[in-house]
C-alpha positions as protocol buffer text, in pm:
chain_id: "A"
residue {
  index: 1
  type: UNK
  ca { x: 16948 y: 10880 z: 13388 }
}
residue {
  index: 2
  type: UNK
  ca { x: 16928 y: 11114 z: 13092 }
}
residue {
  index: 3
  type: UNK
  ca { x: 16696 y: 11405 z: 13181 }
}
residue {
  index: 4
  type: UNK
  ca { x: 16516 y: 11375 z: 12847 }
}
residue {
  index: 5
  type: UNK
  ca { x: 16465 y: 11002 z: 12901 }
}
residue {
  index: 6
  type: UNK
  ca { x: 16261 y: 11086 z: 13212 }
}
residue {
  index: 7
  type: UNK
  ca { x: 15982 y: 11180 z: 12969 }
}
residue {
  index: 8
  type: UNK
  ca { x: 15917 y: 10807 z: 12939 }
}
residue {
  index: 9
  type: UNK
  ca { x: 15902 y: 10737 z: 13312 }
}
residue {
  index: 10
  type: UNK
  ca { x: 15560 y: 10641 z: 13442 }
}
residue {
  index: 11
  type: UNK
  ca { x: 15487 y: 10396 z: 13724 }
}
residue {
  index: 12
  type: UNK
  ca { x: 15231 y: 10206 z: 13515 }
}
residue {
  index: 13
  type: UNK
  ca { x: 15495 y: 10110 z: 13259 }
}
residue {
  index: 14
  type: UNK
  ca { x: 15781 y: 10030 z: 13501 }
}
residue {
  index: 15
  type: UNK
  ca { x: 15730 y: 9654 z: 13494 }
}
residue {
  index: 16
  type: UNK
  ca { x: 15689 y: 9585 z: 13124 }
}
residue {
  index: 17
  type: UNK
  ca { x: 15816 y: 9227 z: 13100 }
}
residue {
  index: 18
  type: UNK
  ca { x: 15711 y: 9127 z: 12751 }
}
residue {
  index: 19
  type: UNK
  ca { x: 15682 y: 9245 z: 12400 }
}
residue {
  index: 20
  type: UNK
  ca { x: 15425 y: 9178 z: 12134 }
}
residue {
  index: 21
  type: UNK
  ca { x: 15573 y: 9053 z: 11810 }
}
residue {
  index: 22
  type: UNK
  ca { x: 15830 y: 9314 z: 11716 }
}
residue {
  index: 23
  type: UNK
  ca { x: 15677 y: 9583 z: 11935 }
}
residue {
  index: 24
  type: UNK
  ca { x: 15896 y: 9725 z: 12207 }
}
residue {
  index: 25
  type: UNK
  ca { x: 15709 y: 9998 z: 12395 }
}
residue {
  index: 26
  type: UNK
  ca { x: 15839 y: 10349 z: 12333 }
}
residue {
  index: 27
  type: UNK
  ca { x: 16142 y: 10223 z: 12137 }
}
residue {
  index: 28
  type: UNK
  ca { x: 16161 y: 10521 z: 11899 }
}
residue {
  index: 29
  type: UNK
  ca { x: 16101 y: 10773 z: 12175 }
}
residue {
  index: 30
  type: UNK
  ca { x: 16385 y: 10618 z: 12378 }
}
residue {
  index: 31
  type: UNK
  ca { x: 16617 y: 10663 z: 12080 }
}
residue {
  index: 32
  type: UNK
  ca { x: 16501 y: 11024 z: 12036 }
}
residue {
  index: 33
  type: UNK
  ca { x: 16544 y: 11115 z: 12403 }
}
residue {
  index: 34
  type: UNK
  ca { x: 16887 y: 10947 z: 12412 }
}
residue {
  index: 35
  type: UNK
  ca { x: 16993 y: 11153 z: 12110 }
}
residue {
  index: 36
  type: UNK
  ca { x: 17035 y: 10845 z: 11888 }
}
residue {
  index: 37
  type: UNK
  ca { x: 16939 y: 10888 z: 11524 }
}
residue {
  index: 38
  type: UNK
  ca { x: 16637 y: 10677 z: 11438 }
}
residue {
  index: 39
  type: UNK
  ca { x: 16314 y: 10677 z: 11244 }
}
residue {
  index: 40
  type: UNK
  ca { x: 16045 y: 10912 z: 11374 }
}
residue {
  index: 41
  type: UNK
  ca { x: 15710 y: 10734 z: 11345 }
}
residue {
  index: 42
  type: UNK
  ca { x: 15515 y: 11042 z: 11454 }
}
residue {
  index: 43
  type: UNK
  ca { x: 15638 y: 11217 z: 11138 }
}
residue {
  index: 44
  type: UNK
  ca { x: 15532 y: 10938 z: 10902 }
}
residue {
  index: 45
  type: UNK
  ca { x: 15257 y: 10785 z: 11109 }
}
residue {
  index: 46
  type: UNK
  ca { x: 15063 y: 10595 z: 10841 }
}
residue {
  index: 47
  type: UNK
  ca { x: 15322 y: 10320 z: 10801 }
}
residue {
  index: 48
  type: UNK
  ca { x: 15391 y: 10288 z: 11172 }
}
residue {
  index: 49
  type: UNK
  ca { x: 15028 y: 10302 z: 11280 }
}
residue {
  index: 50
  type: UNK
  ca { x: 14964 y: 10003 z: 11055 }
}
residue {
  index: 51
  type: UNK
  ca { x: 15233 y: 9822 z: 11257 }
}
residue {
  index: 52
  type: UNK
  ca { x: 15066 y: 9922 z: 11584 }
}
residue {
  index: 53
  type: UNK
  ca { x: 14734 y: 9784 z: 11463 }
}
residue {
  index: 54
  type: UNK
  ca { x: 14897 y: 9457 z: 11356 }
}
residue {
  index: 55
  type: UNK
  ca { x: 15053 y: 9424 z: 11702 }
}
residue {
  index: 56
  type: UNK
  ca { x: 14719 y: 9511 z: 11864 }
}
residue {
  index: 57
  type: UNK
  ca { x: 14544 y: 9232 z: 11673 }
}
residue {
  index: 58
  type: UNK
  ca { x: 14797 y: 8981 z: 11809 }
}
residue {
  index: 59
  type: UNK
  ca { x: 14780 y: 9120 z: 12161 }
}
residue {
  index: 60
  type: UNK
  ca { x: 14401 y: 9125 z: 12166 }
}
residue {
  index: 61
  type: UNK
  ca { x: 14395 y: 8748 z: 12101 }
}
residue {
  index: 62
  type: UNK
  ca { x: 14637 y: 8687 z: 12389 }
}
residue {
  index: 63
  type: UNK
  ca { x: 14437 y: 8916 z: 12619 }
}
residue {
  index: 64
  type: UNK
  ca { x: 14110 y: 8745 z: 12534 }
}
residue {
  index: 65
  type: UNK
  ca { x: 14269 y: 8409 z: 12613 }
}
residue {
  index: 66
  type: UNK
  ca { x: 14412 y: 8533 z: 12944 }
}
residue {
  index: 67
  type: UNK
  ca { x: 14069 y: 8661 z: 13050 }
}
residue {
  index: 68
  type: UNK
  ca { x: 13894 y: 8340 z: 12942 }
}
residue {
  index: 69
  type: UNK
  ca { x: 14143 y: 8141 z: 13151 }
}
residue {
  index: 70
  type: UNK
  ca { x: 14101 y: 8390 z: 13437 }
}
residue {
  index: 71
  type: UNK
  ca { x: 14475 y: 8445 z: 13445 }
}
residue {
  index: 72
  type: UNK
  ca { x: 14480 y: 8790 z: 13606 }
}
residue {
  index: 73
  type: UNK
  ca { x: 14858 y: 8815 z: 13625 }
}
residue {
  index: 74
  type: UNK
  ca { x: 14904 y: 8751 z: 13253 }
}
residue {
  index: 75
  type: UNK
  ca { x: 14609 y: 8975 z: 13168 }
}
residue {
  index: 76
  type: UNK
  ca { x: 14760 y: 9259 z: 13369 }
}
residue {
  index: 77
  type: UNK
  ca { x: 15102 y: 9227 z: 13204 }
}
residue {
  index: 78
  type: UNK
  ca { x: 14943 y: 9217 z: 12859 }
}
residue {
  index: 79
  type: UNK
  ca { x: 14721 y: 9515 z: 12941 }
}
residue {
  index: 80
  type: UNK
  ca { x: 15030 y: 9722 z: 13015 }
}
residue {
  index: 81
  type: UNK
  ca { x: 15146 y: 9645 z: 12661 }
}
residue {
  index: 82
  type: UNK
  ca { x: 14800 y: 9725 z: 12527 }
}
residue {
  index: 83
  type: UNK
  ca { x: 14797 y: 10061 z: 12700 }
}
residue {
  index: 84
  type: UNK
  ca { x: 15147 y: 10131 z: 12563 }
}
residue {
  index: 85
  type: UNK
  ca { x: 15016 y: 10058 z: 12212 }
}
residue {
  index: 86
  type: UNK
  ca { x: 14719 y: 10289 z: 12269 }
}
residue {
  index: 87
  type: UNK
  ca { x: 14937 y: 10569 z: 12403 }
}
residue {
  index: 88
  type: UNK
  ca { x: 15179 y: 10541 z: 12111 }
}
residue {
  index: 89
  type: UNK
  ca { x: 14891 y: 10536 z: 11866 }
}
residue {
  index: 90
  type: UNK
  ca { x: 14736 y: 10850 z: 12013 }
}
residue {
  index: 91
  type: UNK
  ca { x: 15063 y: 11044 z: 12022 }
}
residue {
  index: 92
  type: UNK
  ca { x: 15171 y: 10937 z: 11674 }
}
residue {
  index: 93
  type: UNK
  ca { x: 14826 y: 11022 z: 11537 }
}
residue {
  index: 94
  type: UNK
  ca { x: 14887 y: 11370 z: 11678 }
}
residue {
  index: 95
  type: UNK
  ca { x: 15233 y: 11373 z: 11513 }
}
residue {
  index: 96
  type: UNK
  ca { x: 15418 y: 11386 z: 11845 }
}
residue {
  index: 97
  type: UNK
  ca { x: 15656 y: 11150 z: 12024 }
}
residue {
  index: 98
  type: UNK
  ca { x: 15521 y: 10995 z: 12342 }
}
residue {
  index: 99
  type: UNK
  ca { x: 15586 y: 11196 z: 12656 }
}
residue {
  index: 100
  type: UNK
  ca { x: 15465 y: 11046 z: 12983 }
}
residue {
  index: 101
  type: UNK
  ca { x: 15586 y: 11325 z: 13209 }
}
residue {
  index: 102
  type: UNK
  ca { x: 15278 y: 11540 z: 13154 }
}
residue {
  index: 103
  type: UNK
  ca { x: 15012 y: 11599 z: 13420 }
}
residue {
  index: 104
  type: UNK
  ca { x: 14793 y: 11345 z: 13241 }
}
residue {
  index: 105
  type: UNK
  ca { x: 14886 y: 11125 z: 12949 }
}
residue {
  index: 106
  type: UNK
  ca { x: 14751 y: 11294 z: 12639 }
}
residue {
  index: 107
  type: UNK
  ca { x: 14756 y: 11652 z: 12771 }
}
residue {
  index: 108
  type: UNK
  ca { x: 14784 y: 11896 z: 12483 }
}
residue {
  index: 109
  type: UNK
  ca { x: 14686 y: 11648 z: 12212 }
}
residue {
  index: 110
  type: UNK
  ca { x: 14414 y: 11751 z: 11967 }
}
residue {
  index: 111
  type: UNK
  ca { x: 14291 y: 11415 z: 11836 }
}
residue {
  index: 112
  type: UNK
  ca { x: 14164 y: 11220 z: 12137 }
}
residue {
  index: 113
  type: UNK
  ca { x: 13857 y: 11008 z: 12209 }
}
residue {
  index: 114
  type: UNK
  ca { x: 13591 y: 11155 z: 12436 }
}
residue {
  index: 115
  type: UNK
  ca { x: 13691 y: 11141 z: 12806 }
}
residue {
  index: 116
  type: UNK
  ca { x: 14025 y: 10986 z: 12711 }
}
residue {
  index: 117
  type: UNK
  ca { x: 14205 y: 11077 z: 13034 }
}
residue {
  index: 118
  type: UNK
  ca { x: 13931 y: 10943 z: 13263 }
}
residue {
  index: 119
  type: UNK
  ca { x: 13892 y: 10621 z: 13067 }
}
residue {
  index: 120
  type: UNK
  ca { x: 14266 y: 10566 z: 13050 }
}
residue {
  index: 121
  type: UNK
  ca { x: 14293 y: 10628 z: 13424 }
}
residue {
  index: 122
  type: UNK
  ca { x: 14026 y: 10361 z: 13483 }
}
residue {
  index: 123
  type: UNK
  ca { x: 14217 y: 10108 z: 13270 }
}
residue {
  index: 124
  type: UNK
  ca { x: 14549 y: 10186 z: 13435 }
}
residue {
  index: 125
  type: UNK
  ca { x: 14393 y: 10171 z: 13782 }
}
residue {
  index: 126
  type: UNK
  ca { x: 14264 y: 9815 z: 13741 }
}
residue {
  index: 127
  type: UNK
  ca { x: 14428 y: 9661 z: 13433 }
}
residue {
  index: 128
  type: UNK
  ca { x: 14349 y: 9299 z: 13526 }
}
residue {
  index: 129
  type: UNK
  ca { x: 13972 y: 9358 z: 13510 }
}
residue {
  index: 130
  type: UNK
  ca { x: 13787 y: 9229 z: 13207 }
}
residue {
  index: 131
  type: UNK
  ca { x: 13599 y: 9560 z: 13197 }
}
residue {
  index: 132
  type: UNK
  ca { x: 13932 y: 9742 z: 13158 }
}
residue {
  index: 133
  type: UNK
  ca { x: 14009 y: 9518 z: 12859 }
}
residue {
  index: 134
  type: UNK
  ca { x: 13670 y: 9605 z: 12706 }
}
residue {
  index: 135
  type: UNK
  ca { x: 13740 y: 9974 z: 12765 }
}
residue {
  index: 136
  type: UNK
  ca { x: 14082 y: 9941 z: 12599 }
}
residue {
  index: 137
  type: UNK
  ca { x: 13920 y: 9779 z: 12295 }
}
residue {
  index: 138
  type: UNK
  ca { x: 13668 y: 10064 z: 12277 }
}
residue {
  index: 139
  type: UNK
  ca { x: 13936 y: 10332 z: 12308 }
}
residue {
  index: 140
  type: UNK
  ca { x: 14149 y: 10177 z: 12035 }
}
residue {
  index: 141
  type: UNK
  ca { x: 13844 y: 10148 z: 11808 }
}
residue {
  index: 142
  type: UNK
  ca { x: 13766 y: 10515 z: 11867 }
}
residue {
  index: 143
  type: UNK
  ca { x: 14125 y: 10613 z: 11790 }
}
residue {
  index: 144
  type: UNK
  ca { x: 14105 y: 10411 z: 11467 }
}
residue {
  index: 145
  type: UNK
  ca { x: 13799 y: 10619 z: 11370 }
}
residue {
  index: 146
  type: UNK
  ca { x: 13976 y: 10943 z: 11461 }
}
residue {
  index: 147
  type: UNK
  ca { x: 14272 y: 10831 z: 11253 }
}
residue {
  index: 148
  type: UNK
  ca { x: 14047 y: 10764 z: 10952 }
}
residue {
  index: 149
  type: UNK
  ca { x: 13882 y: 11108 z: 10987 }
}
residue {
  index: 150
  type: UNK
  ca { x: 14222 y: 11273 z: 11019 }
}
residue {
  index: 151
  type: UNK
  ca { x: 14354 y: 11101 z: 10704 }
}
residue {
  index: 152
  type: UNK
  ca { x: 14046 y: 11208 z: 10506 }
}
residue {
  index: 153
  type: UNK
  ca { x: 14084 y: 11564 z: 10633 }
}
residue {
  index: 154
  type: UNK
  ca { x: 14452 y: 11569 z: 10532 }
}
residue {
  index: 155
  type: UNK
  ca { x: 14375 y: 11421 z: 10191 }
}
residue {
  index: 156
  type: UNK
  ca { x: 14111 y: 11687 z: 10120 }
}
residue {
  index: 157
  type: UNK
  ca { x: 14334 y: 11971 z: 10241 }
}
residue {
  index: 158
  type: UNK
  ca { x: 14604 y: 11865 z: 9992 }
}
residue {
  index: 159
  type: UNK
  ca { x: 14364 y: 11887 z: 9698 }
}
């Protein structure tokens, strides 16, 4: 395996068996780490973050249904995708490609929700729990707010 591609290795994401709409987890980072020319969403995050949020809206509906039907296996598989969306969102908001080989996901990022690492660890530790789904919703909502603040800050710094 390509040494650079190891940056995307994490046991939580090893069994991704699905995709949401057009979303393939870490697609652009795979291209980057394989040395294949591709778009770099972390450099033009506004357009790509809108795509992440569209995918999240679709996934959230599927997750809610899985929890209502008490289908833990489906909920767990979908939560892995949800966490992948969250991780991409956070990295792209920070204008960096995803790298999962750090001590903790998100290490070194500036724009993060409060207690991000602990909350993410809880979600990843028990992804089939409904409480983990609620926590994922809360984290994504907090990242949306951080994103809005960041855009306003950038807009004012350009003036």
